[in-house]
Amino acid sequence: MKQRIYLIIFCVVLAMMAACTHSSETKDDVSSSAMADYQRGLAYDQGWQMKLAEHYYRKAYQGFARNPAKDWYHYTDAGYRWACLRSRRGDTEGALNVVTELLHQAKGNDAFPKVQESALLMLMTEIQLQLHQYDEAKLTGQKAYEVLEQNIDHVKRGGWDMAWACMNISAIYHTSGDIEGAMSWLDRCAQGLVLAEQEHDDSLLIEEWKGHVALQRALLLQESGHAAEASATYAAIPRSRLMEPKAYTVAAEYLMAAGRYDEAAYWYEQIDSTYLATDGAKMTFDNIATRLSPRYMAYRKAGRNADALLLADSVSAAIDSALVWQKQNDAAELAVIYQTHEKELALNDAKSETRIHRVLLFAAILVILLIGYLFWRTRKYNKELLEKNRRLLSEIEQREREEQQAIVQLKAEPQEKLTANQQLFCRICDLMETPDHIYTDTDMDRIRLAQLLGTNEHYVTDAISACTDGKSVNAFLNEYRLRYAAHLLATTDDSITVIAELSGFSRSSFFRVFSDAYGMSPSDYRRAARK
């Protein structure tokens, strides 16, 4: 027994050593593979191939997740970028799951990058805004700001990070309709720019951000009813600060709110021409929604109906172009993903073949040993159970012999010495021992016994109780039925169900009554009686 156990333990240890060896061999491979996937994701992201970018960000995130402590930065950044892309294509639940998991990792983890934790919280606010959870978004934005504020002295870009966070939180308040709160956070954004200006000498970028802040302030002032102040703020912004489409968009939004539709149309035209210069004829539905539709509304409100109609024709053509481009782009990206999958599968198959053989060998050894051990345990258990049942069988036979001897002695006594109960009990025993086996009748009870004996049922009950130490009529009949069933089990090959019916039991009660009386199942009794 001990030798078998030691052998099994030895094989398990060998399997664990093999697994550990494989683990150490593959850790570096997993890490390098995750980094390669991360770099591919960045490349496709920059090339606006979002399906491919999302595919590789997901792979990188899952690869780094096997040991995130080895590279918290890339693990977090891959997850953040993956969640961003999922959110942008409408998979709010998927993005929320990734962000929640990453924030759970960040909780109480000093090694987790604080700037990335803040970025994750800001992404959470975007998701909450999509779900119209404005109060929750405000609280999450506040938490993101606090995380950055605690870490501002430990990073080189603290001012930029603070300005970025405050601008986004201001947008949250603006979306929820809290203009005063939006203005307050915009002021903090301006303070962050002052700190950024002290940290860096990139005057062009500083000027661009100042333009963003001023435009946002003009829009908030206009929406809060301070039209004159808003107009003055907008007029004071040098055009040199409006350098890219995001600024053009805010400028156009302010001008639309101020009712200056011609000027708004101009900035929408600038947005469109800028994108046309960079991406040519490529048109997506997002571009239509953000570039063409607002310009159409500006034309209409400015009374430039001819331009609006001309643009409407362009929108129709753009939709057709977007459909074609989207299908081509999707097909191309899916083809690359498929080819990549095929290559990766082939590579993984080649690498894992030896490992699989090794694992299978150890698994086969362990299974064989386990089967042998279980077989040995089963035989030992069956042997012990058989010995136990034989002892029980001997005790049962001894008890039955004693009971029969007591009946024989009672019958041998002269009639005049027996009580009325004893005389009736002897008659009952004689009736039980007839070849008809009347006790096998399922309807046999004290009433039928009394009828067969020509006496009162109460006398039958009293006689059996007085001569068997208080047994009931049903218990007395069951003893005879059980002895008959035990005889059939030992001498016939009939099924247990048939034997139950032949003995006067119902199918449902036989196993329970037999096991309670004999301490073993009918099948165990048959096995013990025949060996």
XYZ file of C-alpha atoms in Angstrom:
531
model
C 0.000 0.000 0.000
C 2.670 2.498 1.063
C 4.840 1.630 -1.937
C 1.964 2.361 -4.308
C 1.275 5.699 -2.667
C 4.940 6.665 -2.839
C 5.048 5.733 -6.521
C 2.019 7.924 -7.287
C 3.489 10.858 -5.358
C 6.762 10.438 -7.238
C 4.994 10.577 -10.608
C 2.973 13.619 -9.587
C 6.186 15.400 -8.575
C 7.720 14.554 -11.947
C 4.675 15.972 -13.740
C 4.855 19.157 -11.658
C 8.572 19.530 -12.422
C 7.862 19.155 -16.122
C 5.092 21.734 -15.924
C 7.347 24.169 -14.057
C 10.124 23.672 -16.599
C 7.733 24.372 -19.428
C 6.408 27.397 -17.566
C 9.865 28.896 -17.151
C 10.629 28.228 -20.814
C 7.465 29.914 -22.028
C 7.326 32.965 -19.725
C 9.790 34.926 -21.835
C 8.055 33.779 -25.022
C 4.691 34.965 -23.690
C 6.110 38.340 -22.663
C 7.859 38.944 -25.989
C 4.767 37.815 -27.904
C 2.543 40.197 -25.923
C 4.932 43.084 -26.621
C 4.951 42.250 -30.341
C 1.150 42.231 -30.354
C 1.129 45.567 -28.542
C 3.439 47.108 -31.184
C 1.253 45.710 -33.970
C -1.798 47.218 -32.287
C -0.135 50.623 -32.177
C 0.830 50.409 -35.849
C -2.662 49.469 -36.980
C -4.163 52.089 -34.657
C -2.093 54.805 -36.276
C -3.117 53.489 -39.694
C -6.832 53.732 -38.772
C -7.296 49.965 -39.152
C -9.329 49.686 -36.017
C -10.427 46.056 -36.204
C -6.827 44.929 -36.486
C -5.744 47.355 -33.779
C -8.447 46.066 -31.436
C -7.501 42.457 -32.246
C -3.856 42.958 -31.316
C -4.555 45.147 -28.292
C -6.761 42.347 -26.985
C -4.040 39.743 -27.572
C -1.425 41.955 -25.943
C -3.648 42.612 -22.930
C -4.372 38.918 -22.448
C -0.684 38.093 -22.866
C 0.479 40.669 -20.320
C -2.350 39.572 -17.983
C -0.544 36.269 -17.373
C 2.046 38.169 -15.359
C 0.999 41.837 -15.137
C 3.488 42.631 -12.382
C 6.323 42.128 -14.878
C 5.186 45.089 -16.991
C 2.381 47.086 -15.437
C 2.691 49.904 -17.961
C 2.163 47.902 -21.141
C -0.412 45.641 -19.502
C -2.451 48.693 -18.491
C -1.928 50.596 -21.722
C -2.933 47.628 -23.888
C -6.095 47.183 -21.828
C -6.870 50.897 -21.932
C -6.504 51.076 -25.704
C -8.530 47.910 -26.200
C -11.311 49.283 -23.994
C -11.254 52.610 -25.902
C -11.768 50.894 -29.233
C -14.529 48.687 -27.850
C -16.279 51.743 -26.446
C -16.007 53.630 -29.737
C -17.664 50.844 -31.705
C -20.531 50.650 -29.220
C -19.438 47.670 -27.096
C -20.082 49.527 -23.850
C -20.380 46.382 -21.749
C -17.108 44.925 -23.054
C -15.256 48.188 -22.464
C -16.714 48.459 -18.973
C -15.552 44.925 -18.110
C -11.953 45.669 -19.123
C -11.840 49.029 -17.323
C -13.381 47.529 -14.184
C -10.827 44.710 -14.157
C -7.912 47.131 -14.556
C -9.209 49.464 -11.843
C -9.588 46.470 -9.548
C -5.904 45.689 -10.179
C -5.023 49.311 -9.408
C -6.802 49.319 -6.050
C -4.192 49.375 -3.288
C -1.406 48.624 -5.794
C 1.448 51.111 -5.465
C 3.150 49.691 -8.557
C 0.182 50.508 -10.772
C 0.933 53.620 -12.945
C -1.110 56.494 -11.499
C -1.327 58.403 -14.766
C -2.822 55.343 -16.419
C -5.167 54.825 -13.493
C -6.407 58.369 -14.042
C -6.803 57.698 -17.781
C -8.836 54.581 -16.999
C -11.081 56.569 -14.694
C -11.580 59.174 -17.427
C -12.518 56.400 -19.844
C -14.965 55.163 -17.229
C -16.579 58.607 -17.244
C -17.078 58.363 -21.014
C -18.839 55.031 -20.548
C -20.973 56.437 -17.749
C -21.957 59.382 -19.945
C -23.001 56.939 -22.656
C -25.212 55.276 -20.052
C -26.554 58.721 -18.946
C -25.091 58.234 -15.468
C -24.143 61.896 -15.091
C -23.713 62.023 -11.307
C -21.556 58.890 -11.354
C -19.467 60.360 -14.182
C -18.826 63.510 -12.138
C -17.680 61.472 -9.141
C -15.426 59.305 -11.297
C -13.921 62.406 -12.951
C -13.235 63.904 -9.516
C -11.493 60.681 -8.496
C -9.374 60.748 -11.672
C -8.297 64.290 -10.847
C -7.400 63.326 -7.273
C -5.237 60.433 -8.490
C -3.325 62.807 -10.758
C -3.068 65.438 -8.052
C -1.397 62.963 -5.682
C 1.126 62.032 -8.360
C 1.858 65.443 -9.873
C 5.252 65.835 -8.193
C 6.486 62.472 -9.491
C 5.983 62.917 -13.239
C 7.468 65.207 -15.846
C 4.183 65.910 -17.619
C 2.119 66.743 -14.566
C 0.846 70.032 -15.965
C -0.261 68.511 -19.259
C -1.936 65.591 -17.501
C -3.798 67.932 -15.163
C -4.906 70.173 -18.037
C -6.107 67.151 -20.026
C -8.051 65.723 -17.078
C -9.654 69.052 -16.185
C -10.694 69.672 -19.800
C -12.396 66.261 -19.910
C -14.100 66.755 -16.541
C -15.338 70.142 -17.733
C -16.851 68.368 -20.735
C -18.619 65.941 -18.355
C -20.238 68.811 -16.460
C -21.105 70.507 -19.744
C -22.816 67.358 -21.040
C -24.829 67.011 -17.823
C -26.006 70.633 -18.137
C -23.985 71.962 -15.186
C -22.468 75.049 -16.844
C -21.134 76.479 -13.570
C -19.296 73.260 -12.755
C -17.950 73.059 -16.305
C -16.590 76.599 -16.002
C -14.929 75.795 -12.677
C -13.079 72.814 -14.150
C -12.115 74.879 -17.181
C -10.402 77.328 -14.800
C -8.441 74.430 -13.327
C -7.474 73.419 -16.858
C -6.009 76.897 -17.355
C -4.013 76.478 -14.136
C -2.675 73.180 -15.449
C -1.528 74.950 -18.606
C 0.408 77.456 -16.499
C 2.223 74.552 -14.846
C 2.802 72.891 -18.218
C 4.300 76.108 -19.558
C 6.804 76.064 -16.696
C 7.691 72.420 -17.400
C 8.159 72.712 -21.175
C 9.231 75.210 -23.777
C 6.863 73.981 -26.479
C 5.235 77.348 -27.065
C 3.257 76.171 -30.103
C 1.500 73.444 -28.138
C 0.864 75.825 -25.234
C -0.767 78.331 -27.582
C -2.925 75.610 -29.124
C -4.200 74.505 -25.718
C -4.878 78.088 -24.681
C -7.001 78.383 -27.784
C -8.972 75.282 -26.770
C -9.628 76.665 -23.293
C -10.724 80.064 -24.621
C -13.070 78.511 -27.192
C -14.630 76.263 -24.558
C -15.041 79.264 -22.259
C -16.791 81.234 -25.007
C -19.189 78.333 -25.613
C -20.004 78.006 -21.894
C -20.540 81.755 -21.530
C -22.883 81.764 -24.522
C -24.924 78.865 -23.167
C -25.154 80.489 -19.725
C -26.633 83.700 -21.196
C -23.506 85.905 -21.158
C -23.543 86.543 -24.888
C -21.508 89.777 -24.817
C -18.761 88.292 -22.660
C -18.745 85.180 -24.825
C -18.376 87.277 -27.969
C -15.511 89.247 -26.449
C -13.751 86.058 -25.358
C -14.085 84.567 -28.830
C -12.934 87.780 -30.535
C -9.812 87.877 -28.342
C -8.626 84.449 -29.501
C -5.816 84.799 -32.062
C -6.542 82.748 -35.176
C -3.057 81.337 -34.861
C -4.255 79.345 -31.857
C -6.868 77.542 -33.936
C -4.609 74.954 -35.473
C -6.518 71.695 -35.873
C -10.026 70.299 -36.469
C -10.892 69.899 -32.791
C -10.540 73.665 -32.287
C -12.482 74.300 -35.496
C -15.310 72.146 -34.140
C -15.587 74.029 -30.836
C -15.434 77.355 -32.681
C -18.256 76.244 -34.962
C -20.326 75.038 -31.987
C -19.949 78.419 -30.295
C -20.890 80.307 -33.452
C -23.948 78.091 -33.982
C -25.013 78.760 -30.371
C -24.482 82.478 -30.947
C -26.542 82.452 -34.148
C -23.561 83.387 -36.345
C -24.303 80.691 -38.889
C -22.218 82.018 -41.792
C -19.097 82.041 -39.642
C -19.947 78.572 -38.289
C -20.290 77.304 -41.857
C -16.812 78.669 -42.605
C -15.260 76.635 -39.766
C -17.143 73.513 -40.807
C -15.719 74.018 -44.289
C -12.253 74.286 -42.749
C -12.804 71.007 -40.897
C -13.839 69.243 -44.083
C -11.026 70.643 -46.198
C -8.458 69.700 -43.532
C -9.634 66.092 -43.475
C -9.802 65.933 -47.256
C -6.182 67.045 -47.383
C -5.136 64.229 -45.036
C -7.326 61.257 -45.926
C -8.362 62.086 -49.500
C -11.705 60.683 -50.618
C -11.959 58.260 -47.702
C -15.322 58.811 -46.021
C -16.790 57.061 -42.999
C -20.130 57.416 -41.284
C -18.447 59.127 -38.331
C -16.974 61.687 -40.717
C -20.388 62.285 -42.246
C -21.917 62.830 -38.809
C -19.160 65.150 -37.533
C -18.189 66.982 -40.736
C -20.984 67.120 -43.267
C -24.179 67.082 -41.210
C -23.233 70.075 -38.971
C -22.149 72.055 -42.056
C -25.504 71.295 -43.694
C -27.344 72.665 -40.629
C -25.163 75.791 -40.664
C -26.004 76.403 -44.319
C -29.714 75.967 -43.663
C -29.772 78.306 -40.677
C -27.697 80.871 -42.562
C -30.240 80.804 -45.366
C -27.731 79.418 -47.870
C -30.189 76.931 -49.317
C -28.313 76.402 -52.569
C -25.154 75.444 -50.671
C -27.261 73.223 -48.402
C -28.793 71.373 -51.367
C -25.398 70.964 -52.986
C -24.008 69.607 -49.739
C -27.004 67.252 -49.375
C -26.040 65.706 -52.711
C -22.498 65.354 -51.399
C -23.807 63.644 -48.249
C -25.710 61.129 -50.380
C -22.603 60.383 -52.402
C -20.535 60.233 -49.223
C -22.852 57.631 -47.728
C -22.385 55.438 -50.796
C -18.641 55.998 -50.610
C -18.621 55.192 -46.884
C -20.501 51.954 -47.483
C -18.032 50.856 -50.140
C -14.995 51.907 -48.120
C -16.335 50.283 -44.954
C -16.945 46.971 -46.733
C -13.521 47.017 -48.362
C -11.800 47.996 -45.143
C -13.659 45.369 -43.111
C -12.878 42.680 -45.668
C -9.186 43.645 -45.768
C -8.852 43.711 -41.985
C -10.700 40.424 -41.549
C -8.450 38.838 -44.176
C -5.352 39.993 -42.288
C -6.791 38.729 -39.004
C -7.571 35.356 -40.582
C -4.100 35.041 -42.093
C -2.540 36.048 -38.799
C -4.595 33.457 -36.974
C -3.511 30.769 -39.414
C 0.172 31.639 -39.003
C -0.097 31.788 -35.226
C -1.895 28.462 -35.069
C 0.744 26.799 -37.210
C 3.531 28.277 -35.082
C 1.844 27.280 -31.829
C 1.250 23.763 -33.129
C 4.920 23.385 -33.987
C 6.055 24.685 -30.598
C 3.601 22.659 -28.549
C 4.004 19.266 -30.238
C 6.898 18.160 -28.038
C 5.256 19.607 -24.956
C 2.013 17.794 -25.717
C 3.825 14.472 -26.113
C 5.583 15.009 -22.805
C 2.384 15.934 -21.012
C 0.532 13.002 -22.563
C 3.266 10.615 -21.442
C 3.096 11.803 -17.850
C -0.679 11.868 -17.983
C -0.745 8.276 -19.284
C 1.568 7.130 -16.493
C -0.530 8.873 -13.891
C -3.766 7.481 -15.322
C -2.387 3.932 -15.383
C -1.184 4.229 -11.808
C -4.449 5.775 -10.725
C -6.477 3.025 -12.428
C -4.283 0.392 -10.805
C -4.685 2.021 -7.406
C -8.448 2.348 -7.803
C -8.684 -1.277 -8.968
C -6.705 -2.429 -5.942
C -8.814 -0.292 -3.601
C -12.014 -1.622 -5.158
C -10.923 -5.228 -4.722
C -9.898 -4.590 -1.154
C -13.163 -2.828 -0.402
C -15.215 -5.615 -1.995
C -13.276 -8.197 -0.025
C -13.831 -6.352 3.248
C -17.500 -5.860 2.401
C -17.891 -9.585 1.615
C -16.297 -10.579 4.924
C -18.558 -8.170 6.770
C -21.652 -9.490 4.993
C -20.656 -13.078 5.754
C -20.431 -12.231 9.445
C -23.829 -10.584 9.258
C -25.210 -13.618 7.416
C -23.927 -15.936 10.146
C -25.519 -13.755 12.815
C -28.808 -13.679 10.908
C -28.853 -17.447 10.462
C -28.048 -17.927 14.138
C -30.860 -15.588 15.142
C -33.341 -17.327 12.866
C -32.320 -20.740 14.226
C -32.915 -19.494 17.760
C -36.321 -18.133 16.798
C -37.285 -21.410 15.103
C -36.017 -23.406 18.087
C -38.182 -21.305 20.396
C -41.244 -22.042 18.242
C -40.441 -25.765 18.155
C -40.106 -25.842 21.939
C -43.391 -23.989 22.312
C -45.164 -26.496 20.072
C -43.658 -29.397 22.032
C -45.313 -28.250 25.249
C -48.591 -29.984 26.238
C -51.687 -28.039 25.219
C -52.981 -27.779 28.755
C -49.817 -25.907 29.789
C -50.087 -23.287 27.071
C -51.970 -20.048 27.408
C -54.659 -19.080 24.897
C -52.258 -16.694 23.219
C -49.571 -19.380 22.964
C -52.021 -21.923 21.529
C -53.188 -19.392 18.914
C -49.589 -18.433 18.129
C -48.731 -22.094 17.445
C -51.646 -22.295 15.032
C -50.412 -19.115 13.315
C -46.912 -20.589 12.945
C -48.326 -23.813 11.487
C -50.286 -21.697 8.985
C -47.107 -19.781 8.027
C -45.233 -23.042 7.381
C -47.742 -24.476 4.902
C -46.447 -25.041 1.346
C -48.751 -22.281 0.063
C -46.567 -19.578 1.656
C -49.638 -17.532 2.446
C -47.498 -14.652 3.764
C -46.405 -13.886 0.188
C -49.872 -12.518 -0.477
C -49.448 -8.743 -0.466
C -52.965 -8.405 0.954
C -52.245 -10.660 3.915
C -52.826 -8.822 7.202
C -54.290 -9.488 10.637
C -57.846 -9.517 9.287
C -57.063 -12.195 6.686
C -55.128 -14.194 9.282
C -58.084 -14.058 11.650
C -60.410 -15.240 8.877
C -58.128 -18.173 7.996
C -57.873 -19.154 11.668
C -61.558 -18.608 12.391
C -60.946 -16.170 15.210
C -61.006 -12.456 16.034
C -58.335 -10.145 14.594
C -57.601 -8.709 18.032
C -56.756 -12.187 19.330
C -54.309 -12.600 16.447
C -52.629 -9.293 17.298
C -52.412 -10.145 21.016
C -51.048 -13.635 20.376
C -48.261 -12.451 18.081
C -47.343 -9.571 20.374
C -47.292 -11.783 23.495
C -45.165 -14.532 21.930
C -42.664 -12.367 19.958
C -41.739 -9.682 22.487
C -44.192 -7.115 21.163
C -43.905 -7.494 17.416
C -46.733 -6.268 15.251
C -48.596 -8.514 12.823
C -47.005 -6.722 9.855
C -43.489 -7.131 11.296
C -44.197 -10.819 11.970
C -45.361 -11.371 8.373
C -42.382 -9.446 6.994
C -39.990 -11.786 8.827
C -41.418 -14.749 6.959
C -41.407 -12.805 3.704
C -37.772 -11.804 4.225
C -36.711 -15.388 5.026
C -38.450 -16.553 1.852
C -36.828 -13.746 -0.170
C -33.417 -14.605 1.296
C -33.957 -18.279 0.318
C -34.786 -17.256 -3.273
C -31.784 -14.957 -3.447
C -29.477 -17.768 -2.365
C -30.974 -20.555 -4.498
C -32.293 -18.918 -7.698
C -31.094 -16.606 -10.438
C -34.329 -14.626 -10.531
C -34.004 -10.859 -10.611
C -34.325 -8.988 -7.348
C -37.472 -7.248 -8.591
C -39.137 -10.610 -9.334
C -38.065 -11.981 -5.958
C -39.539 -8.934 -4.235
C -42.908 -9.551 -5.902
C -42.787 -13.312 -5.196
C -42.091 -12.586 -1.531
C -45.087 -10.291 -1.081
C -43.266 -6.960 -1.143
C -43.827 -3.961 -3.342
C -40.857 -2.880 -5.452
C -40.475 0.380 -3.586
C -40.405 -1.129 -0.080
C -38.387 -4.327 -0.595
C -34.898 -2.794 -0.696
C -35.560 -0.610 2.330
C -37.098 -3.378 4.482
C -34.446 -5.930 3.467
C -31.536 -3.540 4.152
C -32.981 -2.517 7.546
C -33.425 -6.140 8.615
C -30.201 -7.684 7.266
C -27.800 -4.735 7.225
C -26.992 -5.255 3.540
C -28.634 -4.906 0.159
C -30.323 -7.905 -1.517
C -27.531 -8.126 -4.115
C -24.854 -8.136 -1.375
C -26.805 -10.856 0.477
C -26.944 -13.013 -2.673
C -23.188 -12.572 -3.169
C -22.409 -13.463 0.460
C -24.758 -16.460 0.520
C -23.256 -18.023 -2.592
C -19.559 -17.717 -1.655
